[in-house]
PDB file of C-alpha atoms and ligand atoms in Angstrom:
ATOM      1  CA  MET A   1      13.293 -10.702  -3.151  1.00 94.00           C
ATOM      2  CA  ARG A   2      10.078  -9.485  -4.665  1.00 96.00           C
ATOM      3  CA  LEU A   3       7.311  -9.149  -2.108  1.00 97.00           C
ATOM      4  CA  ILE A   4       3.749  -7.833  -2.119  1.00 98.00           C
ATOM      5  CA  LEU A   5       1.938  -6.458   0.919  1.00 97.00           C
ATOM      6  CA  LEU A   6      -1.781  -7.105   0.600  1.00 97.00           C
ATOM      7  CA  GLY A   7      -4.511  -5.795   2.895  1.00 94.00           C
ATOM      8  CA  LEU A   8      -7.450  -3.434   3.170  1.00 92.00           C
ATOM      9  CA  PRO A   9      -6.725   0.297   3.498  1.00 86.00           C
ATOM     10  CA  GLY A  10      -5.479   0.994   7.018  1.00 86.00           C
ATOM     11  CA  ALA A  11      -4.155  -2.532   7.578  1.00 92.00           C
ATOM     12  CA  GLY A  12      -0.698  -1.023   8.066  1.00 90.00           C
ATOM     13  CA  LYS A  13       0.835  -1.777   4.664  1.00 91.00           C
ATOM     14  CA  GLY A  14       2.513   1.628   4.370  1.00 89.00           C
ATOM     15  CA  THR A  15       3.978   1.633   7.876  1.00 90.00           C
ATOM     16  CA  GLN A  16       5.230  -1.941   7.629  1.00 95.00           C
ATOM     17  CA  ALA A  17       6.577  -1.466   4.097  1.00 95.00           C
ATOM     18  CA  LYS A  18       8.724   1.466   5.253  1.00 93.00           C
ATOM     19  CA  VAL A  19      10.293  -0.506   8.131  1.00 95.00           C
ATOM     20  CA  LEU A  20      10.711  -3.797   6.290  1.00 96.00           C
ATOM     21  CA  SER A  21      12.009  -2.440   2.979  1.00 96.00           C
ATOM     22  CA  GLU A  22      14.728  -0.574   4.859  1.00 96.00           C
ATOM     23  CA  ARG A  23      15.627  -3.594   6.954  1.00 95.00           C
ATOM     24  CA  LEU A  24      15.727  -5.949   3.954  1.00 95.00           C
ATOM     25  CA  GLY A  25      17.287  -3.513   1.464  1.00 96.00           C
ATOM     26  CA  LEU A  26      14.275  -3.604  -0.869  1.00 96.00           C
ATOM     27  CA  LEU A  27      12.887  -0.755  -2.943  1.00 97.00           C
ATOM     28  CA  HIS A  28       9.549   0.314  -1.445  1.00 96.00           C
ATOM     29  CA  ILE A  29       7.045   1.073  -4.187  1.00 96.00           C
ATOM     30  CA  SER A  30       3.683   2.551  -3.198  1.00 95.00           C
ATOM     31  CA  THR A  31       1.383   3.342  -6.110  1.00 96.00           C
ATOM     32  CA  GLY A  32      -0.697   5.550  -3.760  1.00 93.00           C
ATOM     33  CA  ASP A  33       2.409   7.634  -2.944  1.00 93.00           C
ATOM     34  CA  MET A  34       3.302   7.816  -6.637  1.00 95.00           C
ATOM     35  CA  PHE A  35      -0.178   9.102  -7.496  1.00 96.00           C
ATOM     36  CA  ARG A  36      -0.126  11.640  -4.636  1.00 93.00           C
ATOM     37  CA  GLN A  37       3.301  12.915  -5.722  1.00 93.00           C
ATOM     38  CA  ALA A  38       2.113  13.207  -9.325  1.00 94.00           C
ATOM     39  CA  ALA A  39      -1.025  15.055  -8.158  1.00 94.00           C
ATOM     40  CA  ALA A  40       1.046  17.441  -6.018  1.00 92.00           C
ATOM     41  CA  ALA A  41       3.344  18.098  -8.984  1.00 94.00           C
ATOM     42  CA  GLY A  42       0.284  18.768 -11.168  1.00 93.00           C
ATOM     43  CA  THR A  43       1.332  16.368 -13.938  1.00 94.00           C
ATOM     44  CA  GLU A  44      -1.231  15.049 -16.428  1.00 92.00           C
ATOM     45  CA  LEU A  45      -1.083  11.623 -14.761  1.00 91.00           C
ATOM     46  CA  GLY A  46      -1.529  13.251 -11.341  1.00 93.00           C
ATOM     47  CA  ASN A  47      -4.544  15.305 -12.372  1.00 93.00           C
ATOM     48  CA  ARG A  48      -6.196  12.254 -13.858  1.00 92.00           C
ATOM     49  CA  ALA A  49      -5.515  10.139 -10.749  1.00 94.00           C
ATOM     50  CA  GLN A  50      -6.707  12.876  -8.367  1.00 93.00           C
ATOM     51  CA  ASP A  51     -10.340  12.639  -9.566  1.00 91.00           C
ATOM     52  CA  TYR A  52     -10.498   8.938  -8.687  1.00 91.00           C
ATOM     53  CA  MET A  53      -8.546   9.233  -5.439  1.00 87.00           C
ATOM     54  CA  SER A  54     -10.741  11.964  -4.004  1.00 84.00           C
ATOM     55  CA  ARG A  55     -13.817   9.767  -4.665  1.00 80.00           C
ATOM     56  CA  GLY A  56     -12.165   6.752  -3.012  1.00 73.00           C
ATOM     57  CA  GLU A  57     -12.193   4.874  -6.319  1.00 82.00           C
ATOM     58  CA  LEU A  58      -9.480   2.976  -8.118  1.00 89.00           C
ATOM     59  CA  VAL A  59      -7.438   4.696 -10.784  1.00 95.00           C
ATOM     60  CA  PRO A  60      -8.091   2.778 -14.052  1.00 96.00           C
ATOM     61  CA  ASP A  61      -5.853  -0.209 -14.743  1.00 96.00           C
ATOM     62  CA  GLU A  62      -4.363   1.143 -17.964  1.00 93.00           C
ATOM     63  CA  VAL A  63      -2.979   4.161 -16.088  1.00 94.00           C
ATOM     64  CA  THR A  64      -1.853   2.260 -12.993  1.00 97.00           C
ATOM     65  CA  ILE A  65      -0.261  -0.717 -14.747  1.00 97.00           C
ATOM     66  CA  GLY A  66       1.755   1.489 -17.116  1.00 94.00           C
ATOM     67  CA  MET A  67       3.082   3.600 -14.260  1.00 95.00           C
ATOM     68  CA  LEU A  68       4.071   0.575 -12.139  1.00 96.00           C
ATOM     69  CA  LEU A  69       5.732  -1.386 -14.951  1.00 96.00           C
ATOM     70  CA  GLU A  70       7.792   1.668 -15.845  1.00 94.00           C
ATOM     71  CA  ARG A  71       8.902   2.006 -12.215  1.00 95.00           C
ATOM     72  CA  ILE A  72       9.966  -1.619 -11.764  1.00 95.00           C
ATOM     73  CA  ALA A  73      11.945  -1.494 -15.027  1.00 93.00           C
ATOM     74  CA  GLN A  74      14.335   1.069 -13.515  1.00 93.00           C
ATOM     75  CA  PRO A  75      17.772  -0.093 -12.307  1.00 94.00           C
ATOM     76  CA  ASP A  76      17.144   0.531  -8.585  1.00 94.00           C
ATOM     77  CA  ALA A  77      14.357  -2.065  -8.670  1.00 94.00           C
ATOM     78  CA  GLY A  78      17.026  -4.714  -9.298  1.00 91.00           C
ATOM     79  CA  GLN A  79      17.875  -4.772  -5.554  1.00 91.00           C
ATOM     80  CA  GLY A  80      14.435  -6.316  -4.915  1.00 95.00           C
ATOM     81  CA  ILE A  81      11.046  -4.716  -4.421  1.00 97.00           C
ATOM     82  CA  MET A  82       8.336  -4.434  -1.834  1.00 97.00           C
ATOM     83  CA  LEU A  83       5.017  -3.499  -3.413  1.00 97.00           C
ATOM     84  CA  ASP A  84       2.518  -1.632  -1.268  1.00 95.00           C
ATOM     85  CA  GLY A  85      -0.911  -0.914  -2.759  1.00 93.00           C
ATOM     86  CA  PHE A  86      -0.266  -2.784  -6.000  1.00 96.00           C
ATOM     87  CA  PRO A  87      -1.759  -4.975  -7.389  1.00 97.00           C
ATOM     88  CA  ARG A  88      -5.325  -4.107  -6.461  1.00 93.00           C
ATOM     89  CA  THR A  89      -7.103  -5.874  -9.341  1.00 94.00           C
ATOM     90  CA  ILE A  90      -6.656  -9.236 -11.073  1.00 96.00           C
ATOM     91  CA  PRO A  91      -5.570  -7.597 -14.383  1.00 97.00           C
ATOM     92  CA  GLN A  92      -2.888  -5.701 -12.426  1.00 98.00           C
ATOM     93  CA  ALA A  93      -1.700  -8.969 -10.829  1.00 98.00           C
ATOM     94  CA  GLU A  94      -1.619 -10.677 -14.228  1.00 98.00           C
ATOM     95  CA  ALA A  95       0.306  -7.822 -15.861  1.00 97.00           C
ATOM     96  CA  LEU A  96       2.821  -7.913 -13.016  1.00 97.00           C
ATOM     97  CA  ASP A  97       3.243 -11.696 -13.317  1.00 97.00           C
ATOM     98  CA  VAL A  98       3.876 -11.419 -17.062  1.00 97.00           C
ATOM     99  CA  ALA A  99       6.423  -8.604 -16.673  1.00 95.00           C
ATOM    100  CA  LEU A 100       8.325 -10.347 -13.864  1.00 95.00           C
ATOM    101  CA  SER A 101       8.352 -13.798 -15.394  1.00 92.00           C
ATOM    102  CA  GLU A 102       9.717 -12.323 -18.650  1.00 91.00           C
ATOM    103  CA  ARG A 103      12.690 -11.287 -16.525  1.00 88.00           C
ATOM    104  CA  GLY A 104      12.876 -14.621 -14.704  1.00 89.00           C
ATOM    105  CA  SER A 105      12.261 -12.957 -11.346  1.00 91.00           C
ATOM    106  CA  PRO A 106       8.736 -13.803 -10.169  1.00 94.00           C
ATOM    107  CA  ILE A 107       7.019 -12.686  -6.963  1.00 96.00           C
ATOM    108  CA  ASP A 108       8.395 -14.632  -3.988  1.00 96.00           C
ATOM    109  CA  ALA A 109       5.588 -14.046  -1.504  1.00 97.00           C
ATOM    110  CA  VAL A 110       2.403 -12.111  -0.849  1.00 98.00           C
ATOM    111  CA  LEU A 111       1.923 -11.066   2.771  1.00 98.00           C
ATOM    112  CA  TYR A 112      -1.745 -10.559   3.553  1.00 98.00           C
ATOM    113  CA  ILE A 113      -2.086  -8.326   6.613  1.00 97.00           C
ATOM    114  CA  GLN A 114      -5.490  -9.054   8.168  1.00 96.00           C
ATOM    115  CA  VAL A 115      -7.344  -6.636  10.466  1.00 94.00           C
ATOM    116  CA  PRO A 116     -11.086  -6.665  11.416  1.00 92.00           C
ATOM    117  CA  GLU A 117     -12.974  -3.978   9.488  1.00 86.00           C
ATOM    118  CA  SER A 118     -14.369  -2.289  12.622  1.00 85.00           C
ATOM    119  CA  ASP A 119     -10.750  -1.553  13.654  1.00 89.00           C
ATOM    120  CA  LEU A 120      -9.973  -0.181  10.197  1.00 90.00           C
ATOM    121  CA  MET A 121     -12.611   2.577  10.411  1.00 89.00           C
ATOM    122  CA  THR A 122     -11.094   3.824  13.707  1.00 87.00           C
ATOM    123  CA  ARG A 123      -7.574   3.591  12.382  1.00 84.00           C
ATOM    124  CA  LEU A 124      -8.211   5.347   9.077  1.00 85.00           C
ATOM    125  CA  THR A 125     -10.244   8.314  10.176  1.00 89.00           C
ATOM    126  CA  GLY A 126      -7.594   9.259  12.787  1.00 91.00           C
ATOM    127  CA  ARG A 127      -4.653   9.254  10.399  1.00 86.00           C
ATOM    128  CA  TRP A 128      -2.728  12.464   9.689  1.00 92.00           C
ATOM    129  CA  THR A 129       0.313  12.777   7.454  1.00 91.00           C
ATOM    130  CA  CYS A 130       3.114  15.249   6.927  1.00 93.00           C
ATOM    131  CA  PRO A 131       2.930  16.710   3.404  1.00 90.00           C
ATOM    132  CA  GLN A 132       6.654  17.489   3.615  1.00 93.00           C
ATOM    133  CA  CYS A 133       8.345  14.219   4.707  1.00 92.00           C
ATOM    134  CA  GLY A 134       5.490  11.679   4.470  1.00 89.00           C
ATOM    135  CA  ALA A 135       5.538  10.762   8.204  1.00 92.00           C
ATOM    136  CA  ILE A 136       2.297   9.107   9.319  1.00 90.00           C
ATOM    137  CA  TYR A 137       0.661   9.879  12.703  1.00 93.00           C
ATOM    138  CA  HIS A 138      -2.531   8.754  14.405  1.00 90.00           C
ATOM    139  CA  VAL A 139      -4.538  10.794  16.895  1.00 88.00           C
ATOM    140  CA  GLN A 140      -4.767   7.797  19.287  1.00 83.00           C
ATOM    141  CA  ALA A 141      -2.108   5.273  18.347  1.00 82.00           C
ATOM    142  CA  SER A 142       0.889   7.483  17.528  1.00 89.00           C
ATOM    143  CA  PRO A 143       0.212  11.203  18.052  1.00 94.00           C
ATOM    144  CA  PRO A 144       2.917  13.767  17.229  1.00 96.00           C
ATOM    145  CA  GLN A 145       4.611  15.504  20.196  1.00 97.00           C
ATOM    146  CA  THR A 146       2.722  18.731  19.419  1.00 96.00           C
ATOM    147  CA  ALA A 147      -0.858  18.281  18.157  1.00 94.00           C
ATOM    148  CA  GLY A 148      -1.136  18.880  14.411  1.00 95.00           C
ATOM    149  CA  VAL A 149       2.594  19.418  13.807  1.00 97.00           C
ATOM    150  CA  CYS A 150       5.210  17.028  12.346  1.00 97.00           C
ATOM    151  CA  ASP A 151       7.952  15.921  14.807  1.00 97.00           C
ATOM    152  CA  ASN A 152      10.574  15.792  12.037  1.00 97.00           C
ATOM    153  CA  ASP A 153      10.198  19.166  10.345  1.00 97.00           C
ATOM    154  CA  GLN A 154       7.440  21.092  12.215  1.00 97.00           C
ATOM    155  CA  THR A 155       5.238  21.161   9.096  1.00 96.00           C
ATOM    156  CA  GLN A 156       1.455  21.436   9.702  1.00 96.00           C
ATOM    157  CA  LEU A 157      -0.045  17.922   9.360  1.00 95.00           C
ATOM    158  CA  THR A 158      -2.839  17.284   6.875  1.00 93.00           C
ATOM    159  CA  GLN A 159      -5.593  14.679   6.600  1.00 88.00           C
ATOM    160  CA  ARG A 160      -5.694  12.982   3.220  1.00 80.00           C
ATOM    161  CA  ALA A 161      -9.003  13.623   1.459  1.00 79.00           C
ATOM    162  CA  ASP A 162      -9.405   9.861   1.196  1.00 71.00           C
ATOM    163  CA  ASP A 163      -9.030   9.407   4.995  1.00 81.00           C
ATOM    164  CA  GLN A 164     -12.232  11.344   5.732  1.00 82.00           C
ATOM    165  CA  PRO A 165     -15.135   9.162   7.053  1.00 84.00           C
ATOM    166  CA  ASP A 166     -17.443   9.078   4.003  1.00 85.00           C
ATOM    167  CA  THR A 167     -14.562   8.385   1.662  1.00 82.00           C
ATOM    168  CA  VAL A 168     -13.159   5.742   4.022  1.00 86.00           C
ATOM    169  CA  LYS A 169     -16.467   3.823   3.927  1.00 85.00           C
ATOM    170  CA  ALA A 170     -16.438   3.899   0.132  1.00 83.00           C
ATOM    171  CA  ARG A 171     -12.787   2.818   0.029  1.00 80.00           C
ATOM    172  CA  LEU A 172     -13.431  -0.172   2.303  1.00 87.00           C
ATOM    173  CA  GLU A 173     -16.433  -1.235   0.181  1.00 85.00           C
ATOM    174  CA  THR A 174     -14.490  -1.042  -3.076  1.00 79.00           C
ATOM    175  CA  ASN A 175     -11.428  -2.712  -1.604  1.00 87.00           C
ATOM    176  CA  ARG A 176     -13.074  -5.636   0.192  1.00 88.00           C
ATOM    177  CA  GLU A 177     -14.212  -7.519  -2.876  1.00 89.00           C
ATOM    178  CA  TRP A 178     -11.016  -7.571  -4.868  1.00 89.00           C
ATOM    179  CA  THR A 179      -8.694  -7.890  -1.873  1.00 93.00           C
ATOM    180  CA  GLU A 180     -10.383 -11.267  -1.440  1.00 93.00           C
ATOM    181  CA  GLN A 181     -10.071 -11.987  -5.173  1.00 96.00           C
ATOM    182  CA  LEU A 182      -6.358 -11.216  -5.029  1.00 97.00           C
ATOM    183  CA  ALA A 183      -5.946 -13.349  -1.920  1.00 97.00           C
ATOM    184  CA  SER A 184      -7.389 -16.340  -3.770  1.00 97.00           C
ATOM    185  CA  TYR A 185      -5.353 -15.560  -6.916  1.00 98.00           C
ATOM    186  CA  TYR A 186      -2.100 -15.708  -4.922  1.00 98.00           C
ATOM    187  CA  GLY A 187      -3.436 -18.514  -2.720  1.00 97.00           C
ATOM    188  CA  ASN A 188      -3.887 -20.634  -5.865  1.00 97.00           C
ATOM    189  CA  ALA A 189      -0.282 -19.846  -6.779  1.00 95.00           C
ATOM    190  CA  SER A 190       0.787 -20.970  -3.245  1.00 95.00           C
ATOM    191  CA  LYS A 191       2.285 -17.537  -2.555  1.00 96.00           C
ATOM    192  CA  LEU A 192      -0.108 -16.229   0.062  1.00 97.00           C
ATOM    193  CA  HIS A 193       0.864 -15.815   3.728  1.00 97.00           C
ATOM    194  CA  ALA A 194      -1.821 -14.550   6.113  1.00 97.00           C
ATOM    195  CA  ILE A 195      -0.459 -12.304   8.858  1.00 97.00           C
ATOM    196  CA  ASP A 196      -2.359 -11.150  11.952  1.00 97.00           C
ATOM    197  CA  GLY A 197      -2.372  -7.343  11.629  1.00 96.00           C
ATOM    198  CA  THR A 198      -3.800  -6.539  15.075  1.00 94.00           C
ATOM    199  CA  GLY A 199      -1.796  -5.354  18.080  1.00 92.00           C
ATOM    200  CA  ASP A 200       1.314  -3.205  18.220  1.00 90.00           C
ATOM    201  CA  PRO A 201       3.268  -2.402  15.023  1.00 91.00           C
ATOM    202  CA  ALA A 202       6.487  -4.051  16.285  1.00 95.00           C
ATOM    203  CA  GLY A 203       4.651  -7.345  16.821  1.00 96.00           C
ATOM    204  CA  ILE A 204       3.216  -7.163  13.295  1.00 97.00           C
ATOM    205  CA  THR A 205       6.715  -6.475  11.916  1.00 97.00           C
ATOM    206  CA  ALA A 206       8.002  -9.539  13.791  1.00 97.00           C
ATOM    207  CA  ARG A 207       5.277 -11.771  12.310  1.00 97.00           C
ATOM    208  CA  LEU A 208       5.952 -10.428   8.805  1.00 97.00           C
ATOM    209  CA  THR A 209       9.685 -10.941   9.245  1.00 96.00           C
ATOM    210  CA  SER A 210       9.330 -14.556  10.279  1.00 96.00           C
ATOM    211  CA  ALA A 211       7.030 -15.256   7.303  1.00 96.00           C
ATOM    212  CA  ILE A 212       9.604 -13.670   4.957  1.00 96.00           C
ATOM    213  CA  GLU A 213      12.414 -15.673   6.557  1.00 94.00           C
ATOM    214  CA  SER A 214      10.502 -18.902   6.061  1.00 92.00           C
ATOM    215  CA  VAL A 215      10.016 -18.100   2.354  1.00 89.00           C
ATOM    216  CA  SER A 216      13.635 -17.130   1.930  1.00 87.00           C
ATOM    217  CA  ALA A 217      14.822 -20.344   3.671  1.00 88.00           C
ATOM    218  CA  ALA A 218      12.542 -22.448   1.450  1.00 83.00           C
ATOM    219  CA  GLY A 219      13.783 -20.711  -1.721  1.00 73.00           C
TER     220      GLY A 219
HETATM  221  P1  AMP B 301      -3.217   4.120  -1.051  1.00 87.91           P
HETATM  222  O1  AMP B 301      -2.326   5.160  -0.473  1.00 87.91           O
HETATM  223  O2  AMP B 301      -2.470   2.871  -1.434  1.00 87.91           O
HETATM  224  O3  AMP B 301      -4.401   3.824  -0.174  1.00 87.91           O
HETATM  225  O4  AMP B 301      -3.807   4.705  -2.418  1.00 87.91           O
HETATM  226  C1  AMP B 301      -4.566   5.883  -2.458  1.00 87.91           C
HETATM  227  C2  AMP B 301      -5.421   5.934  -3.712  1.00 87.91           C
HETATM  228  O5  AMP B 301      -4.585   5.851  -4.886  1.00 87.91           O
HETATM  229  C3  AMP B 301      -6.388   4.769  -3.869  1.00 87.91           C
HETATM  230  O6  AMP B 301      -7.591   4.987  -3.140  1.00 87.91           O
HETATM  231  C4  AMP B 301      -6.609   4.760  -5.374  1.00 87.91           C
HETATM  232  O7  AMP B 301      -7.473   5.807  -5.779  1.00 87.91           O
HETATM  233  C5  AMP B 301      -5.219   5.080  -5.902  1.00 87.91           C
HETATM  234  N1  AMP B 301      -4.419   3.835  -6.110  1.00 87.91           N
HETATM  235  C6  AMP B 301      -3.275   3.470  -5.449  1.00 87.91           C
HETATM  236  N2  AMP B 301      -2.824   2.286  -5.889  1.00 87.91           N
HETATM  237  C7  AMP B 301      -3.692   1.875  -6.846  1.00 87.91           C
HETATM  238  C8  AMP B 301      -3.789   0.714  -7.656  1.00 87.91           C
HETATM  239  N3  AMP B 301      -2.894  -0.296  -7.572  1.00 87.91           N
HETATM  240  N4  AMP B 301      -4.820   0.637  -8.552  1.00 87.91           N
HETATM  241  C9  AMP B 301      -5.719   1.623  -8.651  1.00 87.91           C
HETATM  242  N5  AMP B 301      -5.713   2.736  -7.894  1.00 87.91           N
HETATM  243  C10 AMP B 301      -4.713   2.877  -6.994  1.00 87.91           C
END
């Protein structure tokens, strides 16, 4: 299957993509993670992306599309993919459609995780991540056993520059408009499934799973 998780920042795409991709045997592709890894490695792509990320802006399409298309052309993407954070613009969605239909393997479903924006501010500004293993914690919802330290490897947790309040506001502004554009793009293609993203993560996983099962049964 080829699935897309759509939603504003903080809607839970990353958390759900990790659980679901493992359960369904899909390759989890997060363009945000790819950019952060490239930035940490100090590559040319990473340095370029870092400027945009730290301002809460989108990395330009020509950079993002090239990186994503290269990734999905690799053999391990043949097992099926779960895209998290891509596409974020209509040109990205169009480029993805062209690349996948050339291979006869179009997107099966777009799962739109919906959360009220007031909840997103609270969620995003309390998020801390482990720079070593990528584990995600939240000061209220899922704190680590010891404050500020990763449960898995005892590494000091860090707050992403783009999870700080001023940047979060800017990210929500930028994201709102084209998240809606993408929702109507995939709605017109009859691929959109709206999922209630409030409540506990296990409940959200269950709602996503039943939507995926209904698509898979119909296909
Ligand atoms: P994320 O972890 O998905 O929230 O992504 C973090 C940052 O990476 C975003 O705020 C953007 O600056 C950049 N980014 C990730 N995915 C994309 C994309 N599909 N298009 C443009 N920029 C992206």
